C-alpha cells in the first residue's frame, strides 16, 4: 500500500514513520510513504504557498496552483482510491475508516494549514475530509501521521499475533480490559486473583465484563453502540 502525503512542512513527518511497526512495514515492502513538499511546486519567484483571502479577513489561504500541479502530476502516475484532506472541519476519524482504507492500494493525503486550502481544491479533487478530533492543531501533518499509523498497522501482514487488531479497543465498539504483568504483588498492589486462577473460561468472562464496564463508564457513546441503543 502506498501513501502520498502533500505538505508545506515535510520536516514534521520525518520522525513518526521511521520507528517500530511503521518502519518494519516499509522495510518489508508492505507500506510505502512518499512525502511531497508543496513548496517545490510553487510557481512564483518567492516560492510562496499561501495568499490573501478574497473578501478580506484575517488569515492566509493555501495557494491553489502548487497543489493542483502536484496532485495532477501524481494522478497521472497512478490511480488513487481516496484523496483525503486533513482539516478540523472534516468527518471524525473512526476505526471503520481505517479498517476500510487498510485494504486500498493508493491513498493521497493533503495536509491543511492556515485558514485552509482554496475551496476549489476541495470541490474538484478531495474525496474525503477527515478530522482526528474536536480540537485545533497548527496543521494537518500530525493528524495525517495519526491517520497513516492507524491504517498502516491494519495492512495485512504488518501485525503479528501479539499485536493483533482483533483485540484492539474500538474494533468491536468496546474499550480494552485492564492488563497486568509480574509480579503478582508490588508495593502491596495485587493482581486480581482471577487472572492467576488458570481458569481461562472464567478469565475470558472477566475480561469481557471489565471491557463492558469500562466502556459504559468512560465512553457512554460507544456503550450505546455496543448495546444496540445507537
Ligand atoms: Cl485534520 N487538522 C487540524 N489543523 N486540526 C485538527 C485536525 C486536523 N483534526 C483535529 N484537529
PDB file of C-alpha atoms and ligand atoms in Angstrom:
ATOM      1  CA  UNK A   1       0.000   0.000   0.000  1.00  0.00           C
ATOM      2  CA  UNK A   2       1.220   3.475  -0.904  1.00  0.00           C
ATOM      3  CA  UNK A   3       0.595   6.847   0.745  1.00  0.00           C
ATOM      4  CA  UNK A   4       1.446  10.178  -0.886  1.00  0.00           C
ATOM      5  CA  UNK A   5       1.381  12.979   1.673  1.00  0.00           C
ATOM      6  CA  UNK A   6       1.312  16.606   0.447  1.00  0.00           C
ATOM      7  CA  UNK A   7       2.569  19.161   2.957  1.00  0.00           C
ATOM      8  CA  UNK A   8       4.209  22.555   3.375  1.00  0.00           C
ATOM      9  CA  UNK A   9       6.074  21.213   6.457  1.00  0.00           C
ATOM     10  CA  UNK A  10       7.698  17.899   5.425  1.00  0.00           C
ATOM     11  CA  UNK A  11      10.023  18.066   8.469  1.00  0.00           C
ATOM     12  CA  UNK A  12       7.037  17.348  10.714  1.00  0.00           C
ATOM     13  CA  UNK A  13       6.603  13.942   9.046  1.00  0.00           C
ATOM     14  CA  UNK A  14      10.222  12.761   9.184  1.00  0.00           C
ATOM     15  CA  UNK A  15      10.007  11.128  12.594  1.00  0.00           C
ATOM     16  CA  UNK A  16       6.828   9.142  13.072  1.00  0.00           C
ATOM     17  CA  UNK A  17       7.226   6.554  10.294  1.00  0.00           C
ATOM     18  CA  UNK A  18      10.872   5.704  10.866  1.00  0.00           C
ATOM     19  CA  UNK A  19      10.472   3.687  14.067  1.00  0.00           C
ATOM     20  CA  UNK A  20       8.825   0.466  15.211  1.00  0.00           C
ATOM     21  CA  UNK A  21       5.911  -1.047  13.304  1.00  0.00           C
ATOM     22  CA  UNK A  22       5.667   1.559  10.503  1.00  0.00           C
ATOM     23  CA  UNK A  23       9.417   1.267   9.866  1.00  0.00           C
ATOM     24  CA  UNK A  24       9.238  -2.530   9.720  1.00  0.00           C
ATOM     25  CA  UNK A  25       6.211  -2.433   7.413  1.00  0.00           C
ATOM     26  CA  UNK A  26       8.187  -0.239   4.981  1.00  0.00           C
ATOM     27  CA  UNK A  27      11.299  -2.432   5.189  1.00  0.00           C
ATOM     28  CA  UNK A  28       9.181  -5.484   4.416  1.00  0.00           C
ATOM     29  CA  UNK A  29       7.668  -3.791   1.366  1.00  0.00           C
ATOM     30  CA  UNK A  30       4.127  -3.762   2.757  1.00  0.00           C
ATOM     31  CA  UNK A  31       3.953   0.030   3.070  1.00  0.00           C
ATOM     32  CA  UNK A  32       5.336   2.977   1.075  1.00  0.00           C
ATOM     33  CA  UNK A  33       5.140   6.544   2.368  1.00  0.00           C
ATOM     34  CA  UNK A  34       6.084   9.359  -0.011  1.00  0.00           C
ATOM     35  CA  UNK A  35       6.243  12.885   1.417  1.00  0.00           C
ATOM     36  CA  UNK A  36       5.912  15.748  -1.093  1.00  0.00           C
ATOM     37  CA  UNK A  37       6.841  19.356  -0.312  1.00  0.00           C
ATOM     38  CA  UNK A  38       4.159  21.596  -1.819  1.00  0.00           C
ATOM     39  CA  UNK A  39       6.682  24.472  -1.865  1.00  0.00           C
ATOM     40  CA  UNK A  40       8.717  22.606  -4.525  1.00  0.00           C
ATOM     41  CA  UNK A  41       5.764  23.176  -6.889  1.00  0.00           C
ATOM     42  CA  UNK A  42       5.308  26.877  -6.119  1.00  0.00           C
ATOM     43  CA  UNK A  43       5.002  28.932  -9.287  1.00  0.00           C
ATOM     44  CA  UNK A  44       6.112  32.351  -8.026  1.00  0.00           C
ATOM     45  CA  UNK A  45       9.631  33.662  -7.516  1.00  0.00           C
ATOM     46  CA  UNK A  46       9.334  33.838  -3.728  1.00  0.00           C
ATOM     47  CA  UNK A  47       8.199  30.195  -3.501  1.00  0.00           C
ATOM     48  CA  UNK A  48       5.041  31.303  -1.706  1.00  0.00           C
ATOM     49  CA  UNK A  49       2.482  28.657  -0.823  1.00  0.00           C
ATOM     50  CA  UNK A  50      -0.161  30.965   0.689  1.00  0.00           C
ATOM     51  CA  UNK A  51      -2.132  34.029  -0.372  1.00  0.00           C
ATOM     52  CA  UNK A  52      -4.659  36.570   0.944  1.00  0.00           C
ATOM     53  CA  UNK A  53      -8.293  35.501   1.010  1.00  0.00           C
ATOM     54  CA  UNK A  54     -10.842  37.087  -1.300  1.00  0.00           C
ATOM     55  CA  UNK A  55     -13.335  39.217   0.566  1.00  0.00           C
ATOM     56  CA  UNK A  56     -10.778  40.145   3.196  1.00  0.00           C
ATOM     57  CA  UNK A  57     -10.400  38.891   6.741  1.00  0.00           C
ATOM     58  CA  UNK A  58      -7.606  37.605   8.919  1.00  0.00           C
ATOM     59  CA  UNK A  59      -5.605  34.556   7.875  1.00  0.00           C
ATOM     60  CA  UNK A  60      -3.993  33.301   4.699  1.00  0.00           C
ATOM     61  CA  UNK A  61      -5.254  30.566   2.366  1.00  0.00           C
ATOM     62  CA  UNK A  62      -3.102  27.813   0.827  1.00  0.00           C
ATOM     63  CA  UNK A  63      -2.466  28.745  -2.799  1.00  0.00           C
ATOM     64  CA  UNK A  64      -4.283  26.745  -5.474  1.00  0.00           C
ATOM     65  CA  UNK A  65      -1.602  26.399  -8.219  1.00  0.00           C
ATOM     66  CA  UNK A  66       1.167  24.401  -6.475  1.00  0.00           C
ATOM     67  CA  UNK A  67      -1.349  21.939  -5.053  1.00  0.00           C
ATOM     68  CA  UNK A  68      -3.062  21.429  -8.424  1.00  0.00           C
ATOM     69  CA  UNK A  69       0.284  20.909 -10.212  1.00  0.00           C
ATOM     70  CA  UNK A  70       1.381  18.338  -7.624  1.00  0.00           C
ATOM     71  CA  UNK A  71      -1.944  16.468  -7.480  1.00  0.00           C
ATOM     72  CA  UNK A  72      -2.190  16.364 -11.299  1.00  0.00           C
ATOM     73  CA  UNK A  73       1.371  15.011 -11.551  1.00  0.00           C
ATOM     74  CA  UNK A  74       0.662  12.263  -9.004  1.00  0.00           C
ATOM     75  CA  UNK A  75      -2.708  11.398 -10.565  1.00  0.00           C
ATOM     76  CA  UNK A  76      -1.033  10.952 -13.947  1.00  0.00           C
ATOM     77  CA  UNK A  77       1.284   8.355 -12.379  1.00  0.00           C
ATOM     78  CA  UNK A  78      -1.302   6.158 -10.603  1.00  0.00           C
ATOM     79  CA  UNK A  79      -4.963   5.861  -9.655  1.00  0.00           C
ATOM     80  CA  UNK A  80      -5.876   6.948  -6.140  1.00  0.00           C
ATOM     81  CA  UNK A  81      -8.509   5.044  -4.178  1.00  0.00           C
ATOM     82  CA  UNK A  82      -9.021   8.098  -1.981  1.00  0.00           C
ATOM     83  CA  UNK A  83      -7.826  11.723  -1.882  1.00  0.00           C
ATOM     84  CA  UNK A  84      -8.107  12.815   1.737  1.00  0.00           C
ATOM     85  CA  UNK A  85      -7.931  16.377   3.057  1.00  0.00           C
ATOM     86  CA  UNK A  86      -6.907  16.705   6.722  1.00  0.00           C
ATOM     87  CA  UNK A  87      -8.983  19.504   8.237  1.00  0.00           C
ATOM     88  CA  UNK A  88     -10.604  20.279  11.607  1.00  0.00           C
ATOM     89  CA  UNK A  89     -13.987  20.629   9.853  1.00  0.00           C
ATOM     90  CA  UNK A  90     -13.775  17.115   8.362  1.00  0.00           C
ATOM     91  CA  UNK A  91     -15.576  13.922   9.350  1.00  0.00           C
ATOM     92  CA  UNK A  92     -14.299  12.485  12.658  1.00  0.00           C
ATOM     93  CA  UNK A  93     -11.860   9.620  12.053  1.00  0.00           C
ATOM     94  CA  UNK A  94     -13.148   6.284  13.358  1.00  0.00           C
ATOM     95  CA  UNK A  95     -11.821   2.729  13.322  1.00  0.00           C
ATOM     96  CA  UNK A  96     -14.190   1.804  10.478  1.00  0.00           C
ATOM     97  CA  UNK A  97     -12.458   4.342   8.175  1.00  0.00           C
ATOM     98  CA  UNK A  98      -9.026   2.858   8.908  1.00  0.00           C
ATOM     99  CA  UNK A  99     -10.323  -0.712   8.529  1.00  0.00           C
ATOM    100  CA  UNK A 100     -11.669   0.014   5.068  1.00  0.00           C
ATOM    101  CA  UNK A 101      -8.679   2.071   3.871  1.00  0.00           C
ATOM    102  CA  UNK A 102      -6.191  -0.599   5.017  1.00  0.00           C
ATOM    103  CA  UNK A 103      -7.338  -2.727   2.045  1.00  0.00           C
ATOM    104  CA  UNK A 104      -6.659   0.000  -0.577  1.00  0.00           C
ATOM    105  CA  UNK A 105      -3.647   0.420  -2.903  1.00  0.00           C
ATOM    106  CA  UNK A 106      -3.045   4.176  -3.178  1.00  0.00           C
ATOM    107  CA  UNK A 107      -4.125   6.972  -0.861  1.00  0.00           C
ATOM    108  CA  UNK A 108      -3.226  10.646  -1.275  1.00  0.00           C
ATOM    109  CA  UNK A 109      -3.352  12.874   1.814  1.00  0.00           C
ATOM    110  CA  UNK A 110      -3.338  16.683   1.663  1.00  0.00           C
ATOM    111  CA  UNK A 111      -2.393  18.446   4.913  1.00  0.00           C
ATOM    112  CA  UNK A 112      -4.234  21.718   5.561  1.00  0.00           C
ATOM    113  CA  UNK A 113      -2.668  24.878   7.016  1.00  0.00           C
ATOM    114  CA  UNK A 114      -3.617  28.470   7.864  1.00  0.00           C
ATOM    115  CA  UNK A 115      -7.284  29.069   7.039  1.00  0.00           C
ATOM    116  CA  UNK A 116      -7.190  26.003   4.788  1.00  0.00           C
ATOM    117  CA  UNK A 117      -6.967  25.377   1.046  1.00  0.00           C
ATOM    118  CA  UNK A 118      -8.840  27.218  -1.696  1.00  0.00           C
ATOM    119  CA  UNK A 119     -12.331  25.684  -1.703  1.00  0.00           C
ATOM    120  CA  UNK A 120     -11.969  24.695  -5.391  1.00  0.00           C
ATOM    121  CA  UNK A 121      -9.337  22.082  -4.419  1.00  0.00           C
ATOM    122  CA  UNK A 122     -11.881  20.530  -2.095  1.00  0.00           C
ATOM    123  CA  UNK A 123     -14.620  20.592  -4.733  1.00  0.00           C
ATOM    124  CA  UNK A 124     -12.574  19.142  -7.571  1.00  0.00           C
ATOM    125  CA  UNK A 125     -10.060  16.709  -6.046  1.00  0.00           C
ATOM    126  CA  UNK A 126     -10.908  15.744  -2.477  1.00  0.00           C
ATOM    127  CA  UNK A 127     -12.933  12.557  -1.997  1.00  0.00           C
ATOM    128  CA  UNK A 128     -12.934  12.604   1.823  1.00  0.00           C
ATOM    129  CA  UNK A 129     -12.319  15.248   4.511  1.00  0.00           C
ATOM    130  CA  UNK A 130     -11.051  13.961   7.844  1.00  0.00           C
ATOM    131  CA  UNK A 131     -10.516  15.421  11.331  1.00  0.00           C
ATOM    132  CA  UNK A 132      -8.927  13.475  14.182  1.00  0.00           C
ATOM    133  CA  UNK A 133     -10.857  15.193  16.975  1.00  0.00           C
ATOM    134  CA  UNK A 134     -12.640  18.255  18.289  1.00  0.00           C
ATOM    135  CA  UNK A 135      -9.604  20.459  18.882  1.00  0.00           C
ATOM    136  CA  UNK A 136      -7.410  22.552  16.607  1.00  0.00           C
ATOM    137  CA  UNK A 137      -3.847  21.641  15.567  1.00  0.00           C
ATOM    138  CA  UNK A 138      -1.432  24.055  13.867  1.00  0.00           C
ATOM    139  CA  UNK A 139      -1.652  21.969  10.708  1.00  0.00           C
ATOM    140  CA  UNK A 140      -2.832  18.658   9.277  1.00  0.00           C
ATOM    141  CA  UNK A 141       0.581  16.919   9.454  1.00  0.00           C
ATOM    142  CA  UNK A 142       0.254  15.379  12.919  1.00  0.00           C
ATOM    143  CA  UNK A 143      -3.292  14.348  12.055  1.00  0.00           C
ATOM    144  CA  UNK A 144      -2.004  12.730   8.826  1.00  0.00           C
ATOM    145  CA  UNK A 145       0.590  10.822  10.872  1.00  0.00           C
ATOM    146  CA  UNK A 146      -2.205   9.547  13.137  1.00  0.00           C
ATOM    147  CA  UNK A 147      -4.255   8.505  10.114  1.00  0.00           C
ATOM    148  CA  UNK A 148      -1.373   6.686   8.375  1.00  0.00           C
ATOM    149  CA  UNK A 149      -0.399   4.904  11.609  1.00  0.00           C
ATOM    150  CA  UNK A 150      -3.959   3.725  12.248  1.00  0.00           C
ATOM    151  CA  UNK A 151      -4.294   2.418   8.679  1.00  0.00           C
ATOM    152  CA  UNK A 152      -0.726   1.102   8.361  1.00  0.00           C
ATOM    153  CA  UNK A 153      -0.931  -1.244  11.324  1.00  0.00           C
ATOM    154  CA  UNK A 154      -4.014  -2.905   9.768  1.00  0.00           C
ATOM    155  CA  UNK A 155      -2.377  -3.683   6.412  1.00  0.00           C
ATOM    156  CA  UNK A 156      -2.403  -7.473   6.040  1.00  0.00           C
ATOM    157  CA  UNK A 157       0.951  -8.856   7.258  1.00  0.00           C
ATOM    158  CA  UNK A 158       2.037  -5.797   9.255  1.00  0.00           C
ATOM    159  CA  UNK A 159       0.929  -7.030  12.676  1.00  0.00           C
ATOM    160  CA  UNK A 160       1.898 -10.278  14.331  1.00  0.00           C
ATOM    161  CA  UNK A 161      -0.418 -12.332  16.582  1.00  0.00           C
ATOM    162  CA  UNK A 162       0.608 -10.446  19.699  1.00  0.00           C
ATOM    163  CA  UNK A 163      -0.403  -7.101  18.284  1.00  0.00           C
ATOM    164  CA  UNK A 164      -3.449  -8.500  16.520  1.00  0.00           C
ATOM    165  CA  UNK A 165      -6.117  -5.984  15.552  1.00  0.00           C
ATOM    166  CA  UNK A 166      -8.798  -8.340  16.819  1.00  0.00           C
ATOM    167  CA  UNK A 167      -8.095  -7.420  20.450  1.00  0.00           C
ATOM    168  CA  UNK A 168      -7.961  -3.658  19.843  1.00  0.00           C
ATOM    169  CA  UNK A 169     -10.108  -1.139  21.629  1.00  0.00           C
ATOM    170  CA  UNK A 170     -12.868   0.027  19.245  1.00  0.00           C
ATOM    171  CA  UNK A 171     -12.635  -2.985  16.925  1.00  0.00           C
ATOM    172  CA  UNK A 172     -15.898  -4.271  18.453  1.00  0.00           C
ATOM    173  CA  UNK A 173     -17.090  -0.950  19.917  1.00  0.00           C
ATOM    174  CA  UNK A 174     -15.566  -1.826  23.301  1.00  0.00           C
ATOM    175  CA  UNK A 175     -12.547  -0.455  25.156  1.00  0.00           C
ATOM    176  CA  UNK A 176      -9.829  -2.936  26.184  1.00  0.00           C
ATOM    177  CA  UNK A 177      -9.891  -4.579  29.628  1.00  0.00           C
ATOM    178  CA  UNK A 178      -7.105  -3.835  32.176  1.00  0.00           C
ATOM    179  CA  UNK A 179      -3.870  -5.865  31.859  1.00  0.00           C
ATOM    180  CA  UNK A 180      -1.230  -6.908  34.407  1.00  0.00           C
ATOM    181  CA  UNK A 181       2.246  -8.466  34.390  1.00  0.00           C
ATOM    182  CA  UNK A 182       4.702  -9.719  37.025  1.00  0.00           C
ATOM    183  CA  UNK A 183       4.988  -9.592  39.989  1.00  0.00           C
ATOM    184  CA  UNK A 184       1.641 -10.747  41.429  1.00  0.00           C
ATOM    185  CA  UNK A 185       2.050  -8.237  44.251  1.00  0.00           C
ATOM    186  CA  UNK A 186       4.022  -4.977  44.113  1.00  0.00           C
ATOM    187  CA  UNK A 187       4.079  -2.449  46.961  1.00  0.00           C
ATOM    188  CA  UNK A 188       1.047  -4.281  48.302  1.00  0.00           C
ATOM    189  CA  UNK A 189      -0.833  -3.687  44.993  1.00  0.00           C
ATOM    190  CA  UNK A 190      -2.317  -7.020  43.942  1.00  0.00           C
ATOM    191  CA  UNK A 191      -3.143  -8.508  40.560  1.00  0.00           C
ATOM    192  CA  UNK A 192      -6.818  -9.657  40.523  1.00  0.00           C
ATOM    193  CA  UNK A 193      -6.983 -13.292  41.754  1.00  0.00           C
ATOM    194  CA  UNK A 194      -8.980 -14.410  38.748  1.00  0.00           C
ATOM    195  CA  UNK A 195      -6.040 -13.750  36.396  1.00  0.00           C
ATOM    196  CA  UNK A 196      -3.831 -16.103  38.447  1.00  0.00           C
ATOM    197  CA  UNK A 197      -6.519 -18.814  38.687  1.00  0.00           C
ATOM    198  CA  UNK A 198      -5.624 -20.654  35.479  1.00  0.00           C
ATOM    199  CA  UNK A 199      -9.331 -20.919  34.632  1.00  0.00           C
ATOM    200  CA  UNK A 200      -9.263 -19.495  31.119  1.00  0.00           C
ATOM    201  CA  UNK A 201     -13.009 -19.659  30.652  1.00  0.00           C
ATOM    202  CA  UNK A 202     -13.539 -17.515  33.748  1.00  0.00           C
ATOM    203  CA  UNK A 203     -10.682 -15.208  32.742  1.00  0.00           C
ATOM    204  CA  UNK A 204     -12.248 -14.547  29.337  1.00  0.00           C
ATOM    205  CA  UNK A 205     -15.585 -13.831  31.028  1.00  0.00           C
ATOM    206  CA  UNK A 206     -13.894 -11.418  33.460  1.00  0.00           C
ATOM    207  CA  UNK A 207     -12.118  -9.582  30.654  1.00  0.00           C
ATOM    208  CA  UNK A 208     -15.355  -9.204  28.722  1.00  0.00           C
ATOM    209  CA  UNK A 209     -17.159  -7.838  31.837  1.00  0.00           C
ATOM    210  CA  UNK A 210     -14.307  -5.414  32.535  1.00  0.00           C
ATOM    211  CA  UNK A 211     -14.303  -4.204  28.925  1.00  0.00           C
ATOM    212  CA  UNK A 212     -18.048  -3.628  29.005  1.00  0.00           C
ATOM    213  CA  UNK A 213     -17.979  -1.825  32.379  1.00  0.00           C
ATOM    214  CA  UNK A 214     -15.038   0.355  31.365  1.00  0.00           C
ATOM    215  CA  UNK A 215     -16.815   1.292  28.146  1.00  0.00           C
ATOM    216  CA  UNK A 216     -20.090   2.076  29.983  1.00  0.00           C
ATOM    217  CA  UNK A 217     -18.326   4.452  32.383  1.00  0.00           C
ATOM    218  CA  UNK A 218     -15.723   6.071  30.118  1.00  0.00           C
ATOM    219  CA  UNK A 219     -17.424   6.082  26.731  1.00  0.00           C
ATOM    220  CA  UNK A 220     -21.229   6.108  27.038  1.00  0.00           C
ATOM    221  CA  UNK A 221     -21.377   6.905  23.296  1.00  0.00           C
ATOM    222  CA  UNK A 222     -19.574   3.649  22.402  1.00  0.00           C
ATOM    223  CA  UNK A 223     -21.547   1.713  25.022  1.00  0.00           C
ATOM    224  CA  UNK A 224     -24.807   2.687  23.309  1.00  0.00           C
ATOM    225  CA  UNK A 225     -23.483   1.332  20.013  1.00  0.00           C
ATOM    226  CA  UNK A 226     -22.391  -1.862  21.754  1.00  0.00           C
ATOM    227  CA  UNK A 227     -25.799  -2.461  23.338  1.00  0.00           C
ATOM    228  CA  UNK A 228     -27.539  -1.521  20.104  1.00  0.00           C
ATOM    229  CA  UNK A 229     -29.190   1.639  21.510  1.00  0.00           C
ATOM    230  CA  UNK A 230     -27.404   3.827  18.953  1.00  0.00           C
TER     231      UNK A 230
HETATM  232 CL1  LIG B   1      -7.039  17.062  10.401  1.00  0.00          CL
HETATM  233  N1  LIG B   1      -6.165  19.414  11.178  1.00  0.00           N
HETATM  234  C1  LIG B   1      -6.019  20.404  12.075  1.00  0.00           C
HETATM  235  N2  LIG B   1      -5.362  21.514  11.721  1.00  0.00           N
HETATM  236  N3  LIG B   1      -6.510  20.351  13.308  1.00  0.00           N
HETATM  237  C2  LIG B   1      -7.169  19.237  13.634  1.00  0.00           C
HETATM  238  C3  LIG B   1      -7.349  18.168  12.755  1.00  0.00           C
HETATM  239  C4  LIG B   1      -6.839  18.302  11.500  1.00  0.00           C
HETATM  240  N4  LIG B   1      -8.058  17.210  13.374  1.00  0.00           N
HETATM  241  C5  LIG B   1      -8.285  17.685  14.601  1.00  0.00           C
HETATM  242  N5  LIG B   1      -7.758  18.895  14.761  1.00  0.00           N
END
